PDB file of C-alpha atoms in Angstrom:
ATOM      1  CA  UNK A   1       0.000   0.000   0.000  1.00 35.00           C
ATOM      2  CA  UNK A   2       1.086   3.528  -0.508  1.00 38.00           C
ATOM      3  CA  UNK A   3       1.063   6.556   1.710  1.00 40.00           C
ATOM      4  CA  UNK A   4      -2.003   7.095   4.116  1.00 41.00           C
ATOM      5  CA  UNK A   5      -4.045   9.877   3.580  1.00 41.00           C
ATOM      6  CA  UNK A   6      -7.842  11.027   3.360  1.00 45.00           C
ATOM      7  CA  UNK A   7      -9.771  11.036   0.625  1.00 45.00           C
ATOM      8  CA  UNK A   8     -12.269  13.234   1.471  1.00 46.00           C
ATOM      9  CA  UNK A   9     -14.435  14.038   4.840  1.00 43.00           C
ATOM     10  CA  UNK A  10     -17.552  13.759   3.351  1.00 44.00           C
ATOM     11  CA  UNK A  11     -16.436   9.904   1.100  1.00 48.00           C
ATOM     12  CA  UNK A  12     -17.453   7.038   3.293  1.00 50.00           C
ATOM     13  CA  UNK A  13     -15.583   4.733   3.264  1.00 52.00           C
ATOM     14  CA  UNK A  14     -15.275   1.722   0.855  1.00 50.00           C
ATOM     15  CA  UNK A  15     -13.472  -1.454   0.733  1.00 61.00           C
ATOM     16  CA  UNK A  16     -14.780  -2.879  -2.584  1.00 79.00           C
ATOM     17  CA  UNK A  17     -14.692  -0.459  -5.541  1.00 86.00           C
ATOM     18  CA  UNK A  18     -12.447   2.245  -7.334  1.00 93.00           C
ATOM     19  CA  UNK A  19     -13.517   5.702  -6.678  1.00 94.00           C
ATOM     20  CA  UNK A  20     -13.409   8.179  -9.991  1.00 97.00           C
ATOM     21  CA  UNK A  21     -11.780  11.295  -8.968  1.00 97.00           C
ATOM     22  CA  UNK A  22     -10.834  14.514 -10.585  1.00 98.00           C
ATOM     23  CA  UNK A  23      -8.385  17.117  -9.824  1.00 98.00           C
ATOM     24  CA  UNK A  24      -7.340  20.571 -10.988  1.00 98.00           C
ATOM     25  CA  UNK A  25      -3.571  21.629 -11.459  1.00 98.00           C
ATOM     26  CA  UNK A  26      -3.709  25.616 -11.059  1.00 98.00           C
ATOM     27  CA  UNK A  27      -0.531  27.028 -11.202  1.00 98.00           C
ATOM     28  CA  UNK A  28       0.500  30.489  -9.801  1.00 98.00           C
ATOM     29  CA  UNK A  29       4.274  30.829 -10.823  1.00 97.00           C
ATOM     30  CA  UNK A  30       6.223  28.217  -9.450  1.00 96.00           C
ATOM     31  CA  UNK A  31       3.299  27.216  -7.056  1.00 98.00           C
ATOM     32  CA  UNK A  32       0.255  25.076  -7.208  1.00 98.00           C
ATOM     33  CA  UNK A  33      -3.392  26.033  -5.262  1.00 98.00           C
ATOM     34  CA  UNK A  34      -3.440  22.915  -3.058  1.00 98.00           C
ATOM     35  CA  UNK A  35      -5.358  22.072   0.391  1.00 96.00           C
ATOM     36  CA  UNK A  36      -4.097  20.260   3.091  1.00 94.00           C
ATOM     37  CA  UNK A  37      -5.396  16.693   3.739  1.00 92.00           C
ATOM     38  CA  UNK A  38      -5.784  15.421   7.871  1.00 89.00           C
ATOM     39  CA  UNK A  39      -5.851  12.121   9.427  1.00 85.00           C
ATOM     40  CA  UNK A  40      -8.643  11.448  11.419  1.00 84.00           C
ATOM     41  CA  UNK A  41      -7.525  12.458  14.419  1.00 87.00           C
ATOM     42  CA  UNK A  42      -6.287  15.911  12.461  1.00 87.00           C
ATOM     43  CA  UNK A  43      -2.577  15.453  11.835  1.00 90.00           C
ATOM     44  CA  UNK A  44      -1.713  17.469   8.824  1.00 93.00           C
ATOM     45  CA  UNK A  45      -0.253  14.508   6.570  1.00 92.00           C
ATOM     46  CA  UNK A  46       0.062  16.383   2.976  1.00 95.00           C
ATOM     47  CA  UNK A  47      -1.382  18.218   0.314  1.00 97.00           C
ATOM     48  CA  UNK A  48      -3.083  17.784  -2.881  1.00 97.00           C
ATOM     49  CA  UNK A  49      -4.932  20.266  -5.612  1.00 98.00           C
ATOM     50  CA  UNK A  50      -8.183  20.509  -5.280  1.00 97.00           C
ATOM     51  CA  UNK A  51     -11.306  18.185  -7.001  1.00 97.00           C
ATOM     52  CA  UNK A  52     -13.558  15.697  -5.725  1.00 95.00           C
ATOM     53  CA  UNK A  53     -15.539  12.422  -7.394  1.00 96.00           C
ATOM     54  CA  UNK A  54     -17.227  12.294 -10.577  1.00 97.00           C
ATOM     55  CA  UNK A  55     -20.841  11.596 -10.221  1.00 96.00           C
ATOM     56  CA  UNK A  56     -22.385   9.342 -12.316  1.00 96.00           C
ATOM     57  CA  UNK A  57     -23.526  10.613 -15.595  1.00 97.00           C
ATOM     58  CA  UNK A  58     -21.258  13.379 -15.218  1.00 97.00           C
ATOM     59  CA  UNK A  59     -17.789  13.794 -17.156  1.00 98.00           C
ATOM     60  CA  UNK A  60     -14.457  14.459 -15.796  1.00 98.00           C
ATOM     61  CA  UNK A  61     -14.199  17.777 -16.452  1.00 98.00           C
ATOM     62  CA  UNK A  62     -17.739  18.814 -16.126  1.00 98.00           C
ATOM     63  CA  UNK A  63     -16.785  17.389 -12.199  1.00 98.00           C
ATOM     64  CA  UNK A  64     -13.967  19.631 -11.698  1.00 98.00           C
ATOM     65  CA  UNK A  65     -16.016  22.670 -12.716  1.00 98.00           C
ATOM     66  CA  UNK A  66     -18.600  21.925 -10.526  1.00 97.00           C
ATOM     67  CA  UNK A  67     -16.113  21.244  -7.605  1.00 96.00           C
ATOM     68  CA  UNK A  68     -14.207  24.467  -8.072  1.00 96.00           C
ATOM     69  CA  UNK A  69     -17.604  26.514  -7.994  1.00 95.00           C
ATOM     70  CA  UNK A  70     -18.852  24.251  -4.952  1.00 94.00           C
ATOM     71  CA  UNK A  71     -16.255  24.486  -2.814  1.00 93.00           C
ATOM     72  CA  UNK A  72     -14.817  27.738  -3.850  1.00 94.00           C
ATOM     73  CA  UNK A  73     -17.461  29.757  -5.568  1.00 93.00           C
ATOM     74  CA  UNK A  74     -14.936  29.949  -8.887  1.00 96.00           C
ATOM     75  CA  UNK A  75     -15.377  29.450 -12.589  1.00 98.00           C
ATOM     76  CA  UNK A  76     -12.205  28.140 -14.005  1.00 98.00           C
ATOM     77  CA  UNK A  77     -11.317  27.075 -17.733  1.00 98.00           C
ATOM     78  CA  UNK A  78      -9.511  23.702 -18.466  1.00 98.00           C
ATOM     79  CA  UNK A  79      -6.930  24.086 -20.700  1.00 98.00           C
ATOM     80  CA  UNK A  80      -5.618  20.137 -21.048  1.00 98.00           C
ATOM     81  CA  UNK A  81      -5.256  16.781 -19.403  1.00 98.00           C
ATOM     82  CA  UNK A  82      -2.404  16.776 -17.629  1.00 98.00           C
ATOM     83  CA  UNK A  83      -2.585  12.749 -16.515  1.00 98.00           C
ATOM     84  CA  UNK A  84      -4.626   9.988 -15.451  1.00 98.00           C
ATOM     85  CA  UNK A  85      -3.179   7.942 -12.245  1.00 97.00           C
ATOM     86  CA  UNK A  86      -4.208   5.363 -10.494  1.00 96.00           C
ATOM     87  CA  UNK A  87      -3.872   5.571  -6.701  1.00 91.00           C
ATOM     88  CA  UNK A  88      -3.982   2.473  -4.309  1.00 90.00           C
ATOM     89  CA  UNK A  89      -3.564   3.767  -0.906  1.00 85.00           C
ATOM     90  CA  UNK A  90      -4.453   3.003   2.704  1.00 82.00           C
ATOM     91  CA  UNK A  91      -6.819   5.550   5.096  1.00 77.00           C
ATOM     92  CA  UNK A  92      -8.231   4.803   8.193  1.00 77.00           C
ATOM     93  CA  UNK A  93      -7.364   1.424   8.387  1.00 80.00           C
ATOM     94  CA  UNK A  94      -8.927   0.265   5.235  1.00 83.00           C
ATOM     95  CA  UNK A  95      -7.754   0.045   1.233  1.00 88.00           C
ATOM     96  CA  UNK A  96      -9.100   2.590  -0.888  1.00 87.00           C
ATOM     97  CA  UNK A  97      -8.329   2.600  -4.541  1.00 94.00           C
ATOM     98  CA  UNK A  98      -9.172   5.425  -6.892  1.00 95.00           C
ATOM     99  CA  UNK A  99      -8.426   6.611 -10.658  1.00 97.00           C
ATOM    100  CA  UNK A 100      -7.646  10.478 -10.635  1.00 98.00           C
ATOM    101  CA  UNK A 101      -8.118  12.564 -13.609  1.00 98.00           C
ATOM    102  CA  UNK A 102      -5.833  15.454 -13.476  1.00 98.00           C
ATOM    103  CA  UNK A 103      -6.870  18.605 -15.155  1.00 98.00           C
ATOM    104  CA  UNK A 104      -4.510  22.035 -15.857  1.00 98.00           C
ATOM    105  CA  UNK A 105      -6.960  24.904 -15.574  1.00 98.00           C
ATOM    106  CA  UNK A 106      -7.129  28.421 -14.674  1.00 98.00           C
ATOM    107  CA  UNK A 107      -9.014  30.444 -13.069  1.00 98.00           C
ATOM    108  CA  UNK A 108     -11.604  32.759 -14.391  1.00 98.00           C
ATOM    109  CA  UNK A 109     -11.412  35.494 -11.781  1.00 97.00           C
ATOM    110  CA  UNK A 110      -7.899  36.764 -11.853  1.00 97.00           C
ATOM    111  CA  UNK A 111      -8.175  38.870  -8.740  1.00 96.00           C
ATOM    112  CA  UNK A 112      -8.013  35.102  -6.650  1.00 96.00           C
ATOM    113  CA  UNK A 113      -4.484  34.835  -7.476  1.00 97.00           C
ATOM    114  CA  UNK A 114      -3.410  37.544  -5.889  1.00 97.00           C
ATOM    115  CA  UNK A 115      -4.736  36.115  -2.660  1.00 96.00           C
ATOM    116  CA  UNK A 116      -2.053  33.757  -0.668  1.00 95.00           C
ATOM    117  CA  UNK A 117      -4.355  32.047   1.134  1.00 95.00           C
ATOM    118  CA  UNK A 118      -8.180  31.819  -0.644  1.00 95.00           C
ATOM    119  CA  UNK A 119     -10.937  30.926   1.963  1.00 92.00           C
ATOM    120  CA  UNK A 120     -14.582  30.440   1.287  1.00 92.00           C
ATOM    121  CA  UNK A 121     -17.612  29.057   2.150  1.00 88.00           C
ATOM    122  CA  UNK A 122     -18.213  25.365   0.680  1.00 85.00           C
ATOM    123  CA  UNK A 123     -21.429  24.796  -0.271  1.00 86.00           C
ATOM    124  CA  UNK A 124     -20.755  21.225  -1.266  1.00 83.00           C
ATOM    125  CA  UNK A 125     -19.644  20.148   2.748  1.00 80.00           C
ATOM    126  CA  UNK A 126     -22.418  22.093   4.687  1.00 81.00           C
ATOM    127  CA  UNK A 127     -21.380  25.683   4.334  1.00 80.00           C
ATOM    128  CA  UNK A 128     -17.273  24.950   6.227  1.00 87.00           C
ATOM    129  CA  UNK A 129     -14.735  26.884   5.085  1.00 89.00           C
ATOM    130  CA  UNK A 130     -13.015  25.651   2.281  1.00 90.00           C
ATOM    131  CA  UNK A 131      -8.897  26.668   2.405  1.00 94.00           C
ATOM    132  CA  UNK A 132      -6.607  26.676  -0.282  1.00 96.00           C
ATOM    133  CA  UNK A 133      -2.946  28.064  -0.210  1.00 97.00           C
ATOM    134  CA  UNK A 134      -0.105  28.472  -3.170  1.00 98.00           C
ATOM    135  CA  UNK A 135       2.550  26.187  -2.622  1.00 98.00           C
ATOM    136  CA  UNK A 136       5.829  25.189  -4.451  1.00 98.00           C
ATOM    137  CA  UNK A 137       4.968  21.636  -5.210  1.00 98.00           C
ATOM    138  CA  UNK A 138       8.856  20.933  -4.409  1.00 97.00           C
ATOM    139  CA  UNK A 139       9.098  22.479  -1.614  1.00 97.00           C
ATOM    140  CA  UNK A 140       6.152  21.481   1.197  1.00 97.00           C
ATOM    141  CA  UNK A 141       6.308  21.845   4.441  1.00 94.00           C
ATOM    142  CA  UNK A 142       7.649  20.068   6.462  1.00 92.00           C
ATOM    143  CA  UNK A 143       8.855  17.675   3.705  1.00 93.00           C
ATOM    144  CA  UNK A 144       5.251  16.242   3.653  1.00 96.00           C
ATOM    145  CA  UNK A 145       3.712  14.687   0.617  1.00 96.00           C
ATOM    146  CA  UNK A 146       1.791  15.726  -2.679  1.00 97.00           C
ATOM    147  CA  UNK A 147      -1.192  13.942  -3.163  1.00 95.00           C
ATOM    148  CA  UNK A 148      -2.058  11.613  -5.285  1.00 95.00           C
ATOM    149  CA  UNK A 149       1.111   9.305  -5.125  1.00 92.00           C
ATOM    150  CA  UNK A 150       3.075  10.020  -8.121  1.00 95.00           C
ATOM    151  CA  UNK A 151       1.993  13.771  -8.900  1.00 97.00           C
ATOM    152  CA  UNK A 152       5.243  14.801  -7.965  1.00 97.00           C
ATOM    153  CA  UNK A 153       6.819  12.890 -10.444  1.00 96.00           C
ATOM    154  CA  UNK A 154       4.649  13.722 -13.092  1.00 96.00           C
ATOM    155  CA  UNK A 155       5.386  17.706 -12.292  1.00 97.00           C
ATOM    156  CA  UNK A 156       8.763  17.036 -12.758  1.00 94.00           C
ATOM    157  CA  UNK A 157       8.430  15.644 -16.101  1.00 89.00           C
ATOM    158  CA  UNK A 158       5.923  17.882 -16.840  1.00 75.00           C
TER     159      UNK A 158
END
């Protein structure tokens, strides 16, 4: 198994099938617009851009527009696939097992990039706050991971 991380507050969950995913690279510079991902008990364990799951009858990139504008009230524009991976990983104490479309995009209101630190309210997860921060995908804190395994690798070929 890979590296232990969460896969989502609101995912139950499952043992016995492969979760769809999709994620959005948005680059700022040098730096990506990631969130942090927690254990359970709320140990900061990495980071990872920001998406969510596919919904059935709904395409990949018709996902991570509705995620962006869910959890942070923002249009963005996909500009290309950047890859497809395939993630087996641990969480919780149970395998979890996902495909993970990854998206380069932009966003539609420029203004956000001039904010370091972008907070808003996420409708998607009961009105929380939804945090994202620009990061140097090279150079995380703490020397903790970038999710999904393999991302990092990818960037640097990229």
């Amino acid at each position: 198994m890979s590296n232990v991380y969460q896969i989502g507050q609101a995912d139950p969950i499952k043992r016995d099938y492969i979760r769809v995913k999709v994620m959005g690279i948005i680059r700022r510079g040098d730096a990506l617009l990631l969130e942090d991902i927690h254990n359970p008990d709320g140990t900061l364990i990495g980071f990872r851009p920001l998406g969510g799951s596919i919904e059935f009858g709904e395409k990949s990139w018709e996902a991570l527009e509705r995620e962006f504008m869910e959890e942070l009230g923002e249009d963005i524009k996909i500009t290309k696939l950047f890859a497809v991976m395939e993630n087996i990983f641990a969480w919780a104490g149970a395998p979890g097992h996902e495909i993970v479309f990854l998206y380069e995009a932009d966003l539609l209101n420029k203004g956000t990039y001039n904010e370091n630190i972008i907070e808003r309210m996420d409708i998607s997860n009961d009105g929380q706050i939804k945090t994202a921060v620009w990061r140097d995908p090279f150079n995380l804190p703490d020397g903790l991971p970038l999710f999904p395994n393999g991302l990092i690798e990818k960037l640097k070929g990229a």
